N, CA and C of each residue as an Amber inpcrd file, in Angstrom:
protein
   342
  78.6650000  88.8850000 138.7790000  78.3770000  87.4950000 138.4930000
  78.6520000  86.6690000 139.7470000  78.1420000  85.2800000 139.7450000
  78.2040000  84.6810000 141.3580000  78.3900000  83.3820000 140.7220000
  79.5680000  82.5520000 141.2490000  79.5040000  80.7860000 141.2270000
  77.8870000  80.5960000 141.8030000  76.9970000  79.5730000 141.2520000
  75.9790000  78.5400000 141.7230000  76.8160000  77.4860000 142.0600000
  75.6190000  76.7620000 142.9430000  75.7720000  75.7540000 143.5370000
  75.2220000  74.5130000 141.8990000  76.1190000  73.6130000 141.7030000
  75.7640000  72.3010000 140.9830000  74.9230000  71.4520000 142.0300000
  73.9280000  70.7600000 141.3030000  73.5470000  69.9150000 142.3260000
  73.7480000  68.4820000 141.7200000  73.5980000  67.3810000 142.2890000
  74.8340000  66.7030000 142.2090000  73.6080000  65.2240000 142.2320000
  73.9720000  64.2170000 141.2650000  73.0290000  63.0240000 141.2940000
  73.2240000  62.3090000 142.6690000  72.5260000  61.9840000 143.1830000
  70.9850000  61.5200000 142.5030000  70.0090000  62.1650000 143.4430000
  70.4400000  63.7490000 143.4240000  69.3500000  64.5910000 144.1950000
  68.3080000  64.7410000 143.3190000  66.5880000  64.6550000 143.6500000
  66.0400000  64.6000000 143.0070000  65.4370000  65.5980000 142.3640000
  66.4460000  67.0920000 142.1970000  65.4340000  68.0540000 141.8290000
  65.9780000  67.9340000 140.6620000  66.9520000  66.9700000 140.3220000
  67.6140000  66.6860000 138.9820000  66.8380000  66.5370000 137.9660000
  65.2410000  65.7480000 138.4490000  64.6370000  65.0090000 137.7300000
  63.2150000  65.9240000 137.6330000  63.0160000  67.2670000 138.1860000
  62.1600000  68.1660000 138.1130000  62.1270000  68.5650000 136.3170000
  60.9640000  69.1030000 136.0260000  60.7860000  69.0800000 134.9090000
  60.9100000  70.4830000 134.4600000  61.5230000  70.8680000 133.5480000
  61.7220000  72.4880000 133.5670000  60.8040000  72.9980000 132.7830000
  60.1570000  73.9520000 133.1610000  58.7590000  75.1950000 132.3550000
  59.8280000  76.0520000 131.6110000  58.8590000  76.0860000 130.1500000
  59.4140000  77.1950000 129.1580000  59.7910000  78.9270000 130.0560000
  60.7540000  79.3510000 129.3250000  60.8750000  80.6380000 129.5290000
  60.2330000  81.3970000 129.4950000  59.3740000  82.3340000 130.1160000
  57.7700000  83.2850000 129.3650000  58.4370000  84.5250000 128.6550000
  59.7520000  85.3810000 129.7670000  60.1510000  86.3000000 129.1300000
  61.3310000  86.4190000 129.6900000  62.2120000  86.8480000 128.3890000
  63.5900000  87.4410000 128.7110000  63.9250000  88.3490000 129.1070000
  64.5690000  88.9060000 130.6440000  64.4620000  89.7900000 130.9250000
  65.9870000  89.7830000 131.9640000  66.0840000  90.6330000 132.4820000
  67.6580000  90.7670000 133.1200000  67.7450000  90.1980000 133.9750000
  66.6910000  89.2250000 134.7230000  66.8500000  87.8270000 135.8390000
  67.5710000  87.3210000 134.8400000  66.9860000  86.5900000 133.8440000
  67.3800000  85.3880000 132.7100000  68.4090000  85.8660000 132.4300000
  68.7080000  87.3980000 131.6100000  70.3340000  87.8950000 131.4400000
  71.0630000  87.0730000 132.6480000  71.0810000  87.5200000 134.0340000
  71.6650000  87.5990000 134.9740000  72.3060000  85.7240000 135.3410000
  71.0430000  85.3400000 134.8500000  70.8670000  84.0370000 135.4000000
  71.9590000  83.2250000 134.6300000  71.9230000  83.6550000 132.9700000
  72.9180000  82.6670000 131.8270000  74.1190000  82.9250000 132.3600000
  74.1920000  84.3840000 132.6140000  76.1440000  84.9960000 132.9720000
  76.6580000  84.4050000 134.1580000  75.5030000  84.2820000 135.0000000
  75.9050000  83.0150000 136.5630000  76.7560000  82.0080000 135.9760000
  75.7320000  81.1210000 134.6840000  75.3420000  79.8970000 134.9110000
  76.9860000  79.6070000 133.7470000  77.3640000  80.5580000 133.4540000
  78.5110000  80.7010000 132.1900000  79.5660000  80.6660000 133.3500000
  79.6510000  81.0290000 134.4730000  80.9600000  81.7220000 135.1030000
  80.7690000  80.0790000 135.9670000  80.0620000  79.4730000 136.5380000
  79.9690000  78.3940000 136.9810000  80.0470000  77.2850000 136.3740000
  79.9090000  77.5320000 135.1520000  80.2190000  76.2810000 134.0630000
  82.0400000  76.2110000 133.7750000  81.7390000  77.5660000 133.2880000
  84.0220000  77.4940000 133.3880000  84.7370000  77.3150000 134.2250000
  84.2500000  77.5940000 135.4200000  84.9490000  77.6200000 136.6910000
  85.2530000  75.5590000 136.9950000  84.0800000  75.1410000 136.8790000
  83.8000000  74.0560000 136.7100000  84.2360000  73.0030000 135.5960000
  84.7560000  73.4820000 134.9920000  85.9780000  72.8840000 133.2750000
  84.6490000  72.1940000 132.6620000  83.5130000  72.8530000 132.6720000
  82.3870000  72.1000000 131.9950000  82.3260000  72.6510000 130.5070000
  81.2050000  72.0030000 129.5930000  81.2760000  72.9430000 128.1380000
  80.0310000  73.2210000 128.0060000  79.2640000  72.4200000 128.8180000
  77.8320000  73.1530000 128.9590000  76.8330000  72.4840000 130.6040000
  75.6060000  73.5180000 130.8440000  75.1640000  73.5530000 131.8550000
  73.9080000  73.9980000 130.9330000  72.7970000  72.9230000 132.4740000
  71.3920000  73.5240000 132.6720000  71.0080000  74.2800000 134.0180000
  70.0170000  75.0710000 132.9300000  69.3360000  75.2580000 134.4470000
  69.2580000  74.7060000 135.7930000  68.4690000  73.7840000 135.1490000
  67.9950000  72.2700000 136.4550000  68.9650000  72.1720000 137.2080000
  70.3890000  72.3050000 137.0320000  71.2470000  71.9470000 137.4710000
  72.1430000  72.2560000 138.2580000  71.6830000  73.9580000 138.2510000
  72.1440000  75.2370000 139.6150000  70.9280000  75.2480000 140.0690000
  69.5710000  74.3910000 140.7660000  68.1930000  74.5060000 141.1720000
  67.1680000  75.4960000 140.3410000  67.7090000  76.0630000 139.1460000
  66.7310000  76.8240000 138.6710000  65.9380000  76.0510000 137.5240000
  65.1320000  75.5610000 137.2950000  64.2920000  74.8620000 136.9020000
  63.7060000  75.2280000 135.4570000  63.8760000  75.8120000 134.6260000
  63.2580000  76.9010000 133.3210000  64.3270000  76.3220000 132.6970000
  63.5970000  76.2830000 131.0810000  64.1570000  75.5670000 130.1490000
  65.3340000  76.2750000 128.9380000  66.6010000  76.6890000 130.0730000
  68.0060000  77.5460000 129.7200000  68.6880000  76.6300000 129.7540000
  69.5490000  76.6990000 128.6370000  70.9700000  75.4780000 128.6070000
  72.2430000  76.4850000 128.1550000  73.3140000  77.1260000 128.3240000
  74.6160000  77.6470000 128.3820000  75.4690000  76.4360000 127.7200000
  76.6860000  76.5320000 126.9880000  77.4090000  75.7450000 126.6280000
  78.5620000  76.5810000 125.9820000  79.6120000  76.3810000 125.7550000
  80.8260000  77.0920000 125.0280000  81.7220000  75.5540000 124.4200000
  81.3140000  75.0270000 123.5240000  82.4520000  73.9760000 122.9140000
  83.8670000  74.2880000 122.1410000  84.3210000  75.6650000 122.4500000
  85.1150000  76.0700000 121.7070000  86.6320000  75.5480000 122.3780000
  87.7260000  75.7680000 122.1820000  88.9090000  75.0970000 122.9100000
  89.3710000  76.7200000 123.8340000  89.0450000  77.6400000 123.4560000
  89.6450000  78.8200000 124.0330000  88.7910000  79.0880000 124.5570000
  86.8800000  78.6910000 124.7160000  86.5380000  79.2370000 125.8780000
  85.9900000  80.3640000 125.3760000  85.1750000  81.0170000 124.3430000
  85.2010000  82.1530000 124.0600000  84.1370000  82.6330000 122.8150000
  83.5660000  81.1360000 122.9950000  82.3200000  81.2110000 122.1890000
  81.1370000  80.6440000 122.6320000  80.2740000  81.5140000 123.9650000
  79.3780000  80.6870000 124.4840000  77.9290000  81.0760000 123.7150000
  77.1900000  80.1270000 124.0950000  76.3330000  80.0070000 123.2050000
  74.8200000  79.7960000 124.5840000  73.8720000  80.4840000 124.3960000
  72.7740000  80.2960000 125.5610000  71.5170000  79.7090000 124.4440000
  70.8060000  78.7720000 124.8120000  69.5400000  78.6270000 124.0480000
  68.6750000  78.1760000 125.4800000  67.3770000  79.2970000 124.6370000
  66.0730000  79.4790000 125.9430000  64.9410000  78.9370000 125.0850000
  64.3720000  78.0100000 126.1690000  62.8830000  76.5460000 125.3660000
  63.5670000  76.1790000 124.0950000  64.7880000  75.5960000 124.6260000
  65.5740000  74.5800000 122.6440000  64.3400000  73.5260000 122.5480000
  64.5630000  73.3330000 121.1200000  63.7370000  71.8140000 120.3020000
  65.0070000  71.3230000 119.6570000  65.3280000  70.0210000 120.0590000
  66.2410000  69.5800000 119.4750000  65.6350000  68.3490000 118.4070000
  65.7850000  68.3670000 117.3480000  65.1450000  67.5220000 115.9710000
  66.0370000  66.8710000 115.2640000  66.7720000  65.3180000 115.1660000
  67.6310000  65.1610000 114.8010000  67.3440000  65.2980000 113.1100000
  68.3320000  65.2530000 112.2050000  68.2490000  65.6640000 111.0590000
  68.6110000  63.6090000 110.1630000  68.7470000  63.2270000 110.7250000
  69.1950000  61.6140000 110.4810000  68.9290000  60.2830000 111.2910000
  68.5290000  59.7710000 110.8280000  68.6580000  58.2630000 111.2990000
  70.0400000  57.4890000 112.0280000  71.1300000  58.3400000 111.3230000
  72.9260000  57.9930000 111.5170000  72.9480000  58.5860000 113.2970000
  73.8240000  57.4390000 113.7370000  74.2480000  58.0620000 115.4640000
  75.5010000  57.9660000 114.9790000  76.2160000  58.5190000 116.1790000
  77.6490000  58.2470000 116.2200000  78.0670000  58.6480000 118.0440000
  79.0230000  57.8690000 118.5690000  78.9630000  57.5490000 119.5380000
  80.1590000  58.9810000 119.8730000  79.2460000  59.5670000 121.1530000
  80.3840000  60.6310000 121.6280000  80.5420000  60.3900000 123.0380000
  81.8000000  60.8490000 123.6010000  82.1120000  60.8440000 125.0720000
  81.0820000  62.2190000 126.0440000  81.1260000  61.6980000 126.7610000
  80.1950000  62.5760000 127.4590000  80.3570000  62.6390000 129.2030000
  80.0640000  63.7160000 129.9170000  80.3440000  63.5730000 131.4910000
  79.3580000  64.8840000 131.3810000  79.0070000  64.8400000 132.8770000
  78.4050000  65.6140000 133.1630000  78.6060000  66.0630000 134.2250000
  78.4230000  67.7010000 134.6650000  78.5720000  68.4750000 135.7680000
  78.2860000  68.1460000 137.5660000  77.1600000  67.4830000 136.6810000
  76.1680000  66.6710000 138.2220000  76.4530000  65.7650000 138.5760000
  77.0040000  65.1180000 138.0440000  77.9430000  63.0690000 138.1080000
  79.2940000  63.4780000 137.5850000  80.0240000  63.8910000 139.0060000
  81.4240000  64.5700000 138.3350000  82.8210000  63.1870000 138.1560000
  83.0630000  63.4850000 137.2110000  84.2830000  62.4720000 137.0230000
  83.8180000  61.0770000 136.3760000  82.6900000  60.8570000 135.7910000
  82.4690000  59.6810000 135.0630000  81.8180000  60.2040000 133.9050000
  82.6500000  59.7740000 132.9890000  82.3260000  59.9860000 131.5950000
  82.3450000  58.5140000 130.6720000  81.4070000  58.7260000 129.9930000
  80.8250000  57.6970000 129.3450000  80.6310000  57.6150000 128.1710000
  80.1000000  56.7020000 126.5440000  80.4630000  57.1070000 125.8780000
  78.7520000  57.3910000 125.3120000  77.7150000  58.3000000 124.4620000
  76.6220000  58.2610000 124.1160000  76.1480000  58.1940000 122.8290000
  75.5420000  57.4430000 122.3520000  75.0130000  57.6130000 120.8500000
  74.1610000  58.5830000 120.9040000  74.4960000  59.6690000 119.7630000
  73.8270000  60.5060000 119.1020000  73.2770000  61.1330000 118.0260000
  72.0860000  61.5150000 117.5940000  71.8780000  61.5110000 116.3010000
  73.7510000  61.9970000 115.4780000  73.8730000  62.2550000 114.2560000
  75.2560000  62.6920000 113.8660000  74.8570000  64.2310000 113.3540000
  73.4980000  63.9020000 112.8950000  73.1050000  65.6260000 112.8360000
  71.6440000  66.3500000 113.1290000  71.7800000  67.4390000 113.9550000
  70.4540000  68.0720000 114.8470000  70.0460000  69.2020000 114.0970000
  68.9460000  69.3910000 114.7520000  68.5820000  71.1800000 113.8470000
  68.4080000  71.7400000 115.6000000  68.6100000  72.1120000 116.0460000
  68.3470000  72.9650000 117.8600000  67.3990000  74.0950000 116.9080000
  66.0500000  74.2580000 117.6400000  65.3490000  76.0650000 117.2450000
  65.0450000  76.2100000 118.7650000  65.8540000  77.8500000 119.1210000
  65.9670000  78.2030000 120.8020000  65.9050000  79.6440000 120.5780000
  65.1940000  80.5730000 121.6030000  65.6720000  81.6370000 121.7200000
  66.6610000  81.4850000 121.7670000  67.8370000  82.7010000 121.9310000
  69.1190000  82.8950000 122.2070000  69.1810000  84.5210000 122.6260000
């Protein structure tokens, strides 16, 4: 496994648009287990693609407190399930050290490879 490089706002490949996954194969293996070891290393709870320069529509995340339940979804649809937000704290990998607070639906349906 290898730390990636984060790339960091307001570089603009931030804002590149990521292409679906075509096939899962041991790049993409290779690529989530990077993108997992660079996310922890990093005290993050989740990472994109976009965001180590690889551009394909992979998101990694582990919200657990021990670290030990990560979770990969490849081309997610996120569909909120409600009209209800509720406001969560939020920071991100790429804009390090400012966290903010975001309204969000209160409940999603995610459909992703995994």
């Amino acid at each position: 496994m290898a730390l990636l490089p984060i790339l960091s706002f307001p570089d603009p490949r931030l804002r590149t648009i990521a292409k679906p996954v075509e096939q899962v194969n041991d790049e993409i293996r290779q690529l989530a287990a990077d993108m997992f070891e660079t996310m922890y290393a990093a005290s993050g709870i989740g990472l994109a693609a976009t965001q180590v320069d690889r551009h394909i529509q992979l998101i990694v995340m582990d919200l657990s407190e021990t670290k030990d339940q990560p979770l990969v979804f490849i081309n997610p649809q996120v569909t909120p399930l409600t009209d209800e937000t509720q406001p969560y704290e939020e920071g991100c990998l790429s804009v390090p050290q400012i966290y903010d607070k975001v309204e969000r639906p209160s409940r999603v349906k995610i459909e992703a490879l995994n």
